[in-house]
mmCIF file of N, CA and C in Angstrom:
data_model
loop_
_atom_site.group_PDB
_atom_site.id
_atom_site.type_symbol
_atom_site.label_atom_id
_atom_site.label_comp_id
_atom_site.label_asym_id
_atom_site.label_seq_id
_atom_site.Cartn_x
_atom_site.Cartn_y
_atom_site.Cartn_z
ATOM 1 N N MET A 227 31.219 10.656 -0.900
ATOM 2 C CA MET A 227 29.884 10.874 -0.552
ATOM 3 C C MET A 227 29.347 9.662 0.219
ATOM 4 N N SER A 228 28.750 9.896 1.260
ATOM 5 C CA SER A 228 28.148 8.917 2.140
ATOM 6 C C SER A 228 26.977 8.222 1.553
ATOM 7 N N LEU A 229 26.707 7.088 2.001
ATOM 8 C CA LEU A 229 25.609 6.286 1.413
ATOM 9 C C LEU A 229 24.230 6.932 1.682
ATOM 10 N N ARG A 230 24.096 7.568 2.954
ATOM 11 C CA ARG A 230 22.938 8.264 3.330
ATOM 12 C C ARG A 230 22.721 9.497 2.295
ATOM 13 N N ALA A 231 23.890 10.376 1.952
ATOM 14 C CA ALA A 231 23.719 11.361 1.174
ATOM 15 C C ALA A 231 23.244 10.992 -0.324
ATOM 16 N N TYR A 232 23.852 9.966 -0.703
ATOM 17 C CA TYR A 232 23.464 9.397 -1.968
ATOM 18 C C TYR A 232 21.928 8.914 -2.048
ATOM 19 N N GLN A 233 21.514 8.152 -0.998
ATOM 20 C CA GLN A 233 20.171 7.901 -0.940
ATOM 21 C C GLN A 233 19.142 9.127 -0.980
ATOM 22 N N GLN A 234 19.559 10.167 -0.240
ATOM 23 C CA GLN A 234 18.708 11.375 -0.173
ATOM 24 C C GLN A 234 18.682 11.964 -1.666
ATOM 25 N N ALA A 235 19.814 12.065 -2.273
ATOM 26 C CA ALA A 235 19.974 12.699 -3.485
ATOM 27 C C ALA A 235 19.071 11.862 -4.556
ATOM 28 N N ALA A 236 19.149 10.529 -4.419
ATOM 29 C CA ALA A 236 18.445 9.720 -5.398
ATOM 30 C C ALA A 236 16.929 9.832 -5.090
ATOM 31 N N SER A 237 16.547 10.046 -3.790
ATOM 32 C CA SER A 237 15.081 10.099 -3.488
ATOM 33 C C SER A 237 14.473 11.336 -4.143
ATOM 34 N N ARG A 238 15.381 12.574 -4.078
ATOM 35 C CA ARG A 238 14.902 13.757 -4.592
ATOM 36 C C ARG A 238 14.808 13.737 -6.026
ATOM 37 N N ALA A 239 15.606 13.031 -6.741
ATOM 38 C CA ALA A 239 15.595 12.900 -8.269
ATOM 39 C C ALA A 239 14.558 11.908 -8.781
ATOM 40 N N GLU A 240 14.024 11.240 -7.791
ATOM 41 C CA GLU A 240 13.014 10.070 -8.167
ATOM 42 C C GLU A 240 11.883 10.782 -8.833
ATOM 43 N N ALA A 241 11.376 10.277 -9.966
ATOM 44 C CA ALA A 241 10.098 10.529 -10.522
ATOM 45 C C ALA A 241 8.940 10.293 -9.576
ATOM 46 N N PRO A 242 7.836 11.045 -9.612
ATOM 47 C CA PRO A 242 6.675 10.661 -8.786
ATOM 48 C C PRO A 242 6.249 9.276 -8.890
ATOM 49 N N LYS A 243 6.221 8.755 -10.155
ATOM 50 C CA LYS A 243 5.716 7.409 -10.464
ATOM 51 C C LYS A 243 6.569 6.393 -9.719
ATOM 52 N N ASP A 244 7.885 6.596 -9.858
ATOM 53 C CA ASP A 244 8.885 5.784 -9.172
ATOM 54 C C ASP A 244 8.634 5.722 -7.699
ATOM 55 N N ALA A 245 8.365 6.867 -7.127
ATOM 56 C CA ALA A 245 8.160 7.010 -5.716
ATOM 57 C C ALA A 245 6.910 6.189 -5.317
ATOM 58 N N GLU A 246 5.813 6.401 -6.102
ATOM 59 C CA GLU A 246 4.577 5.822 -5.819
ATOM 60 C C GLU A 246 4.842 4.238 -5.806
ATOM 61 N N TYR A 247 5.642 3.704 -6.890
ATOM 62 C CA TYR A 247 5.913 2.276 -7.032
ATOM 63 C C TYR A 247 6.589 1.730 -5.771
ATOM 64 N N ARG A 248 7.583 2.532 -5.435
ATOM 65 C CA ARG A 248 8.396 2.282 -4.181
ATOM 66 C C ARG A 248 7.490 2.105 -2.969
ATOM 67 N N LEU A 249 6.702 3.183 -2.820
ATOM 68 C CA LEU A 249 5.806 3.145 -1.625
ATOM 69 C C LEU A 249 4.686 1.914 -1.684
ATOM 70 N N PHE A 250 4.232 1.686 -2.741
ATOM 71 C CA PHE A 250 3.410 0.536 -2.989
ATOM 72 C C PHE A 250 4.030 -0.743 -2.558
ATOM 73 N N GLY A 251 5.370 -0.926 -2.936
ATOM 74 C CA GLY A 251 6.221 -2.023 -2.657
ATOM 75 C C GLY A 251 6.323 -2.159 -1.114
ATOM 76 N N GLN A 252 6.658 -0.958 -0.434
ATOM 77 C CA GLN A 252 6.917 -1.179 0.992
ATOM 78 C C GLN A 252 5.566 -1.448 1.650
ATOM 79 N N VAL A 253 4.491 -0.819 1.256
ATOM 80 C CA VAL A 253 3.272 -1.193 1.888
ATOM 81 C C VAL A 253 2.725 -2.691 1.673
ATOM 82 N N THR A 254 2.998 -3.042 0.464
ATOM 83 C CA THR A 254 2.650 -4.395 0.042
ATOM 84 C C THR A 254 3.432 -5.389 0.957
ATOM 85 N N ARG A 255 4.735 -5.120 0.976
ATOM 86 C CA ARG A 255 5.648 -6.070 1.825
ATOM 87 C C ARG A 255 5.025 -6.126 3.331
ATOM 88 N N ALA A 256 4.586 -4.962 3.800
ATOM 89 C CA ALA A 256 4.173 -4.800 5.264
ATOM 90 C C ALA A 256 2.834 -5.730 5.281
ATOM 91 N N LEU A 257 2.021 -5.751 4.211
ATOM 92 C CA LEU A 257 0.679 -6.563 4.296
ATOM 93 C C LEU A 257 1.100 -8.018 4.091
ATOM 94 N N ILE A 258 1.998 -8.318 3.238
ATOM 95 C CA ILE A 258 2.607 -9.809 3.263
ATOM 96 C C ILE A 258 3.029 -10.268 4.589
ATOM 97 N N ALA A 259 3.884 -9.466 5.286
ATOM 98 C CA ALA A 259 4.338 -9.824 6.531
ATOM 99 C C ALA A 259 3.272 -10.082 7.539
ATOM 100 N N ALA A 260 2.340 -9.083 7.483
ATOM 101 C CA ALA A 260 1.175 -9.258 8.424
ATOM 102 C C ALA A 260 0.452 -10.544 8.169
ATOM 103 N N SER A 261 0.191 -10.762 6.892
ATOM 104 C CA SER A 261 -0.545 -11.859 6.624
ATOM 105 C C SER A 261 0.104 -13.249 6.995
ATOM 106 N N GLU A 262 1.457 -13.244 7.079
ATOM 107 C CA GLU A 262 2.135 -14.380 7.461
ATOM 108 C C GLU A 262 2.506 -14.562 9.006
ATOM 109 N N ALA A 263 2.156 -13.389 9.569
ATOM 110 C CA ALA A 263 2.429 -13.309 11.143
ATOM 111 C C ALA A 263 1.365 -14.054 11.783
ATOM 112 N N PRO A 264 1.702 -14.564 13.060
ATOM 113 C CA PRO A 264 0.639 -15.208 13.840
ATOM 114 C C PRO A 264 -0.576 -14.331 14.071
ATOM 115 N N THR A 265 -1.776 -14.964 14.067
ATOM 116 C CA THR A 265 -2.994 -14.165 14.263
ATOM 117 C C THR A 265 -3.015 -13.329 15.465
ATOM 118 N N THR A 266 -2.179 -13.647 16.456
ATOM 119 C CA THR A 266 -2.093 -12.982 17.663
ATOM 120 C C THR A 266 -1.359 -11.717 17.643
ATOM 121 N N ASP A 267 -0.600 -11.411 16.458
ATOM 122 C CA ASP A 267 0.164 -10.273 16.264
ATOM 123 C C ASP A 267 -0.763 -9.139 15.732
ATOM 124 N N ILE A 268 -1.607 -8.744 16.580
ATOM 125 C CA ILE A 268 -2.609 -7.724 16.125
ATOM 126 C C ILE A 268 -2.119 -6.503 15.710
ATOM 127 N N ALA A 269 -1.022 -5.970 16.479
ATOM 128 C CA ALA A 269 -0.316 -4.773 16.144
ATOM 129 C C ALA A 269 0.286 -4.665 14.783
ATOM 130 N N ARG A 270 0.854 -5.734 14.354
ATOM 131 C CA ARG A 270 1.310 -5.814 13.012
ATOM 132 C C ARG A 270 0.286 -5.774 11.892
ATOM 133 N N ARG A 271 -0.833 -6.481 12.212
ATOM 134 C CA ARG A 271 -1.978 -6.498 11.213
ATOM 135 C C ARG A 271 -2.538 -4.998 11.256
ATOM 136 N N ILE A 272 -2.671 -4.487 12.292
ATOM 137 C CA ILE A 272 -3.342 -3.111 12.266
ATOM 138 C C ILE A 272 -2.417 -2.029 11.665
ATOM 139 N N ASP A 273 -1.159 -2.084 11.966
ATOM 140 C CA ASP A 273 -0.247 -1.285 11.322
ATOM 141 C C ASP A 273 -0.187 -1.301 9.759
ATOM 142 N N ALA A 274 -0.096 -2.604 9.293
ATOM 143 C CA ALA A 274 0.020 -2.783 7.822
ATOM 144 C C ALA A 274 -1.260 -2.248 7.278
ATOM 145 N N ILE A 275 -2.532 -2.803 7.811
ATOM 146 C CA ILE A 275 -3.843 -2.252 7.118
ATOM 147 C C ILE A 275 -3.941 -0.744 7.208
ATOM 148 N N ASP A 276 -3.732 -0.217 8.311
ATOM 149 C CA ASP A 276 -3.730 1.294 8.477
ATOM 150 C C ASP A 276 -2.875 1.973 7.341
ATOM 151 N N TRP A 277 -1.630 1.446 7.232
ATOM 152 C CA TRP A 277 -0.646 2.199 6.253
ATOM 153 C C TRP A 277 -1.172 2.041 4.901
ATOM 154 N N ASN A 278 -1.875 0.803 4.540
ATOM 155 C CA ASN A 278 -2.291 0.621 3.201
ATOM 156 C C ASN A 278 -3.588 1.559 3.143
ATOM 157 N N ARG A 279 -4.494 1.712 4.127
ATOM 158 C CA ARG A 279 -5.671 2.625 3.981
ATOM 159 C C ARG A 279 -5.201 4.096 3.747
ATOM 160 N N ARG A 280 -4.187 4.444 4.440
ATOM 161 C CA ARG A 280 -3.672 5.823 4.397
ATOM 162 C C ARG A 280 -3.184 6.089 3.000
ATOM 163 N N LEU A 281 -2.432 5.112 2.405
ATOM 164 C CA LEU A 281 -1.941 5.215 1.087
ATOM 165 C C LEU A 281 -3.048 5.374 0.069
ATOM 166 N N TRP A 282 -4.091 4.512 0.217
ATOM 167 C CA TRP A 282 -5.260 4.673 -0.665
ATOM 168 C C TRP A 282 -5.988 5.906 -0.542
ATOM 169 N N SER A 283 -6.222 6.394 0.768
ATOM 170 C CA SER A 283 -6.943 7.595 1.065
ATOM 171 C C SER A 283 -6.231 8.785 0.473
ATOM 172 N N THR A 284 -5.009 8.709 0.599
ATOM 173 C CA THR A 284 -4.085 9.912 -0.089
ATOM 174 C C THR A 284 -4.342 9.868 -1.641
ATOM 175 N N LEU A 285 -4.228 8.696 -2.193
ATOM 176 C CA LEU A 285 -4.430 8.754 -3.712
ATOM 177 C C LEU A 285 -5.898 9.166 -4.102
ATOM 178 N N ALA A 286 -6.852 8.781 -3.373
ATOM 179 C CA ALA A 286 -8.163 9.261 -3.604
ATOM 180 C C ALA A 286 -8.307 10.613 -3.436
ATOM 181 N N ARG A 287 -7.801 11.308 -2.355
ATOM 182 C CA ARG A 287 -7.776 12.780 -2.206
ATOM 183 C C ARG A 287 -7.202 13.296 -3.351
ATOM 184 N N ASP A 288 -5.930 12.980 -3.666
ATOM 185 C CA ASP A 288 -5.133 13.547 -4.844
ATOM 186 C C ASP A 288 -6.045 13.524 -6.126
ATOM 187 N N CYS A 289 -6.710 12.401 -6.275
ATOM 188 C CA CYS A 289 -7.557 12.318 -7.537
ATOM 189 C C CYS A 289 -8.674 13.191 -7.527
ATOM 190 N N ALA A 290 -9.197 13.635 -6.352
ATOM 191 C CA ALA A 290 -10.334 14.495 -6.215
ATOM 192 C C ALA A 290 -9.855 16.065 -6.458
ATOM 193 N N GLU A 291 -8.588 16.302 -6.355
ATOM 194 C CA GLU A 291 -8.134 17.663 -6.491
ATOM 195 C C GLU A 291 -8.421 18.045 -8.011
ATOM 196 N N PRO A 292 -8.968 19.411 -8.071
ATOM 197 C CA PRO A 292 -9.220 19.899 -9.450
ATOM 198 C C PRO A 292 -8.098 19.965 -10.408
ATOM 199 N N GLY A 293 -6.790 20.128 -9.849
ATOM 200 C CA GLY A 293 -5.689 20.200 -10.613
ATOM 201 C C GLY A 293 -5.141 18.921 -11.121
ATOM 202 N N ASN A 294 -5.687 17.787 -10.672
ATOM 203 C CA ASN A 294 -5.015 16.567 -11.065
ATOM 204 C C ASN A 294 -5.394 16.216 -12.484
ATOM 205 N N LYS A 295 -4.317 15.821 -13.126
ATOM 206 C CA LYS A 295 -4.174 15.706 -14.663
ATOM 207 C C LYS A 295 -4.514 14.340 -15.239
ATOM 208 N N LEU A 296 -4.755 13.399 -14.317
ATOM 209 C CA LEU A 296 -5.008 12.098 -14.776
ATOM 210 C C LEU A 296 -6.461 12.129 -15.592
ATOM 211 N N PRO A 297 -6.674 11.259 -16.452
ATOM 212 C CA PRO A 297 -7.982 11.039 -17.152
ATOM 213 C C PRO A 297 -8.970 10.800 -16.141
ATOM 214 N N ALA A 298 -10.199 11.387 -16.443
ATOM 215 C CA ALA A 298 -11.379 11.237 -15.466
ATOM 216 C C ALA A 298 -11.651 9.703 -15.156
ATOM 217 N N GLU A 299 -11.508 8.721 -16.059
ATOM 218 C CA GLU A 299 -11.895 7.502 -15.741
ATOM 219 C C GLU A 299 -10.875 6.724 -14.812
ATOM 220 N N VAL A 300 -9.573 7.169 -14.981
ATOM 221 C CA VAL A 300 -8.514 6.763 -14.185
ATOM 222 C C VAL A 300 -8.664 7.292 -12.743
ATOM 223 N N LYS A 301 -8.986 8.582 -12.580
ATOM 224 C CA LYS A 301 -9.256 9.152 -11.221
ATOM 225 C C LYS A 301 -10.419 8.378 -10.572
ATOM 226 N N ALA A 302 -11.472 8.203 -11.369
ATOM 227 C CA ALA A 302 -12.693 7.455 -10.818
ATOM 228 C C ALA A 302 -12.444 6.057 -10.406
ATOM 229 N N GLY A 303 -11.572 5.347 -11.121
ATOM 230 C CA GLY A 303 -11.200 4.012 -10.810
ATOM 231 C C GLY A 303 -10.345 3.932 -9.542
ATOM 232 N N ILE A 304 -9.494 4.971 -9.297
ATOM 233 C CA ILE A 304 -8.571 5.013 -8.106
ATOM 234 C C ILE A 304 -9.492 5.408 -6.844
ATOM 235 N N ILE A 305 -10.448 6.080 -7.077
ATOM 236 C CA ILE A 305 -11.316 6.591 -5.986
ATOM 237 C C ILE A 305 -12.204 5.314 -5.576
ATOM 238 N N SER A 306 -12.668 4.550 -6.598
ATOM 239 C CA SER A 306 -13.485 3.444 -6.348
ATOM 240 C C SER A 306 -12.675 2.411 -5.736
ATOM 241 N N LEU A 307 -11.407 2.232 -6.037
ATOM 242 C CA LEU A 307 -10.538 1.205 -5.378
ATOM 243 C C LEU A 307 -10.281 1.575 -4.071
ATOM 244 N N SER A 308 -10.165 2.779 -3.785
ATOM 245 C CA SER A 308 -9.824 3.329 -2.412
ATOM 246 C C SER A 308 -10.979 2.970 -1.485
ATOM 247 N N LEU A 309 -12.248 3.195 -1.985
ATOM 248 C CA LEU A 309 -13.377 2.996 -1.163
ATOM 249 C C LEU A 309 -13.418 1.334 -0.888
ATOM 250 N N PHE A 310 -13.188 0.614 -1.903
ATOM 251 C CA PHE A 310 -13.250 -0.929 -1.736
ATOM 252 C C PHE A 310 -12.076 -1.281 -0.738
ATOM 253 N N VAL A 311 -10.879 -0.683 -0.819
ATOM 254 C CA VAL A 311 -9.861 -1.084 -0.026
ATOM 255 C C VAL A 311 -10.238 -0.791 1.358
ATOM 256 N N GLY A 312 -10.989 0.294 1.636
ATOM 257 C CA GLY A 312 -11.320 0.625 3.008
ATOM 258 C C GLY A 312 -12.402 -0.406 3.575
ATOM 259 N N ARG A 313 -13.363 -0.859 2.761
ATOM 260 C CA ARG A 313 -14.352 -1.735 3.115
ATOM 261 C C ARG A 313 -13.684 -3.005 3.360
ATOM 262 N N ASN A 314 -12.777 -3.509 2.489
ATOM 263 C CA ASN A 314 -12.167 -4.830 2.584
ATOM 264 C C ASN A 314 -11.223 -4.901 3.724
ATOM 265 N N SER A 315 -10.501 -3.760 4.031
ATOM 266 C CA SER A 315 -9.564 -3.713 5.266
ATOM 267 C C SER A 315 -10.388 -3.920 6.548
ATOM 268 N N SER A 316 -11.559 -3.353 6.577
ATOM 269 C CA SER A 316 -12.348 -3.607 7.745
ATOM 270 C C SER A 316 -12.767 -5.128 7.937
ATOM 271 N N GLU A 317 -13.075 -5.741 6.778
ATOM 272 C CA GLU A 317 -13.436 -7.194 6.733
ATOM 273 C C GLU A 317 -12.156 -8.051 7.300
ATOM 274 N N VAL A 318 -10.931 -7.584 6.747
ATOM 275 C CA VAL A 318 -9.823 -8.412 7.129
ATOM 276 C C VAL A 318 -9.630 -8.143 8.670
ATOM 277 N N MET A 319 -9.793 -7.030 9.189
ATOM 278 C CA MET A 319 -9.538 -6.861 10.596
ATOM 279 C C MET A 319 -10.580 -7.579 11.489
ATOM 280 N N ARG A 320 -11.852 -7.788 10.889
ATOM 281 C CA ARG A 320 -12.833 -8.539 11.615
ATOM 282 C C ARG A 320 -12.594 -9.975 11.489
ATOM 283 N N GLY A 321 -11.725 -10.445 10.663
ATOM 284 C CA GLY A 321 -11.376 -11.780 10.368
ATOM 285 C C GLY A 321 -12.358 -12.405 9.306
ATOM 286 N N GLU A 322 -13.118 -11.566 8.566
ATOM 287 C CA GLU A 322 -14.083 -11.980 7.707
ATOM 288 C C GLU A 322 -13.465 -12.252 6.213
ATOM 289 N N ASP A 323 -12.174 -11.846 6.034
ATOM 290 C CA ASP A 323 -11.451 -12.011 4.869
ATOM 291 C C ASP A 323 -9.942 -12.024 5.176
ATOM 292 N N ASP A 324 -9.134 -12.426 4.091
ATOM 293 C CA ASP A 324 -7.741 -12.366 4.319
ATOM 294 C C ASP A 324 -7.131 -11.357 3.751
ATOM 295 N N PHE A 325 -5.778 -11.179 3.769
ATOM 296 C CA PHE A 325 -5.061 -10.114 3.092
ATOM 297 C C PHE A 325 -4.818 -10.194 1.624
ATOM 298 N N GLU A 326 -5.091 -11.370 1.036
ATOM 299 C CA GLU A 326 -4.882 -11.596 -0.371
ATOM 300 C C GLU A 326 -5.353 -10.589 -1.298
ATOM 301 N N THR A 327 -6.590 -10.126 -1.103
ATOM 302 C CA THR A 327 -7.336 -9.078 -2.024
ATOM 303 C C THR A 327 -6.590 -7.898 -1.979
ATOM 304 N N LEU A 328 -6.183 -7.395 -0.776
ATOM 305 C CA LEU A 328 -5.464 -6.134 -0.607
ATOM 306 C C LEU A 328 -4.042 -6.296 -1.274
ATOM 307 N N ILE A 329 -3.470 -7.429 -1.087
ATOM 308 C CA ILE A 329 -2.043 -7.570 -1.656
ATOM 309 C C ILE A 329 -2.082 -7.568 -3.162
ATOM 310 N N GLU A 330 -3.143 -8.269 -3.673
ATOM 311 C CA GLU A 330 -3.242 -8.346 -5.129
ATOM 312 C C GLU A 330 -3.621 -7.025 -5.802
ATOM 313 N N ILE A 331 -4.477 -6.158 -5.108
ATOM 314 C CA ILE A 331 -4.742 -4.857 -5.715
ATOM 315 C C ILE A 331 -3.507 -4.010 -5.663
ATOM 316 N N ASN A 332 -2.662 -4.057 -4.749
ATOM 317 C CA ASN A 332 -1.407 -3.322 -4.665
ATOM 318 C C ASN A 332 -0.481 -3.779 -5.688
ATOM 319 N N LYS A 333 -0.454 -5.048 -5.896
ATOM 320 C CA LYS A 333 0.482 -5.641 -7.030
ATOM 321 C C LYS A 333 0.052 -5.133 -8.289
ATOM 322 N N ILE A 334 -1.182 -5.088 -8.617
ATOM 323 C CA ILE A 334 -1.808 -4.689 -9.895
ATOM 324 C C ILE A 334 -1.393 -3.200 -10.090
ATOM 325 N N MET A 335 -1.555 -2.451 -9.024
ATOM 326 C CA MET A 335 -1.070 -0.885 -9.139
ATOM 327 C C MET A 335 0.222 -0.903 -9.346
ATOM 328 N N MET A 336 1.098 -1.652 -8.819
ATOM 329 C CA MET A 336 2.633 -1.689 -9.084
ATOM 330 C C MET A 336 2.915 -2.022 -10.541
ATOM 331 N N GLN A 337 2.187 -2.932 -11.010
ATOM 332 C CA GLN A 337 2.363 -3.421 -12.534
ATOM 333 C C GLN A 337 2.143 -2.144 -13.372
ATOM 334 N N ALA A 338 0.914 -1.518 -13.060
ATOM 335 C CA ALA A 338 0.459 -0.339 -13.859
ATOM 336 C C ALA A 338 1.614 0.717 -13.742
ATOM 337 N N LEU A 339 2.032 1.034 -12.476
ATOM 338 C CA LEU A 339 2.971 2.025 -12.523
ATOM 339 C C LEU A 339 4.391 1.777 -13.060
ATOM 340 N N SER A 340 4.672 0.525 -13.266
ATOM 341 C CA SER A 340 5.822 0.081 -13.858
ATOM 342 C C SER A 340 5.762 0.058 -15.437
ATOM 343 N N GLN A 341 4.697 0.327 -15.927
ATOM 344 C CA GLN A 341 4.639 0.414 -17.397
ATOM 345 C C GLN A 341 5.038 1.729 -17.931
ATOM 346 N N LYS A 342 5.676 1.647 -19.032
ATOM 347 C CA LYS A 342 6.246 2.852 -19.687
ATOM 348 C C LYS A 342 5.156 3.559 -20.289
ATOM 349 N N THR A 343 5.044 4.929 -20.062
ATOM 350 C CA THR A 343 4.002 5.643 -20.649
ATOM 351 C C THR A 343 4.440 6.377 -21.951
ATOM 352 N N ASP A 344 5.682 6.375 -22.226
ATOM 353 C CA ASP A 344 6.201 7.106 -23.300
ATOM 354 C C ASP A 344 6.344 6.197 -24.588
ATOM 355 N N ALA A 345 6.067 4.952 -24.432
ATOM 356 C CA ALA A 345 6.149 4.105 -25.601
ATOM 357 C C ALA A 345 5.101 4.377 -26.650
ATOM 358 N N PRO A 346 5.439 4.263 -27.989
ATOM 359 C CA PRO A 346 4.654 4.611 -29.071
ATOM 360 C C PRO A 346 3.428 3.590 -29.024
ATOM 361 N N ALA A 347 2.264 4.000 -29.358
ATOM 362 C CA ALA A 347 1.153 3.174 -29.563
ATOM 363 C C ALA A 347 1.318 2.110 -30.570
ATOM 364 N N ALA A 348 0.812 0.945 -30.231
ATOM 365 C CA ALA A 348 0.875 -0.189 -31.301
ATOM 366 C C ALA A 348 0.012 0.079 -32.426
ATOM 367 N N ALA A 349 0.414 -0.348 -33.469
ATOM 368 C CA ALA A 349 -0.247 -0.141 -34.850
ATOM 369 C C ALA A 349 -1.335 -1.087 -34.962
#
């Protein structure tokens, strides 16, 4: 079996939560690279911020779907974060803020996605 075939099979077998974690990792790495790039590398900054905005917009749209089974407070939190990410992204592009807030939000989401949900509740 070729490496490519294995990767495709693994990605199809991947749980949605794992896929979200992986995507957040990729987007966050792009934000970190853009934050470390020279300020003249506008294309890298735009690409990373746009990718992050699209990720968060997709999450917010998914949370707004009637069939979404997440608890209401979690959906509301994700939608709120999405709106914040949109505003903060504009500030970063205008040079009024740096990438750190966007990177930290994504890292927090990755931590949440990495938590086991099937663990028994603490007594």
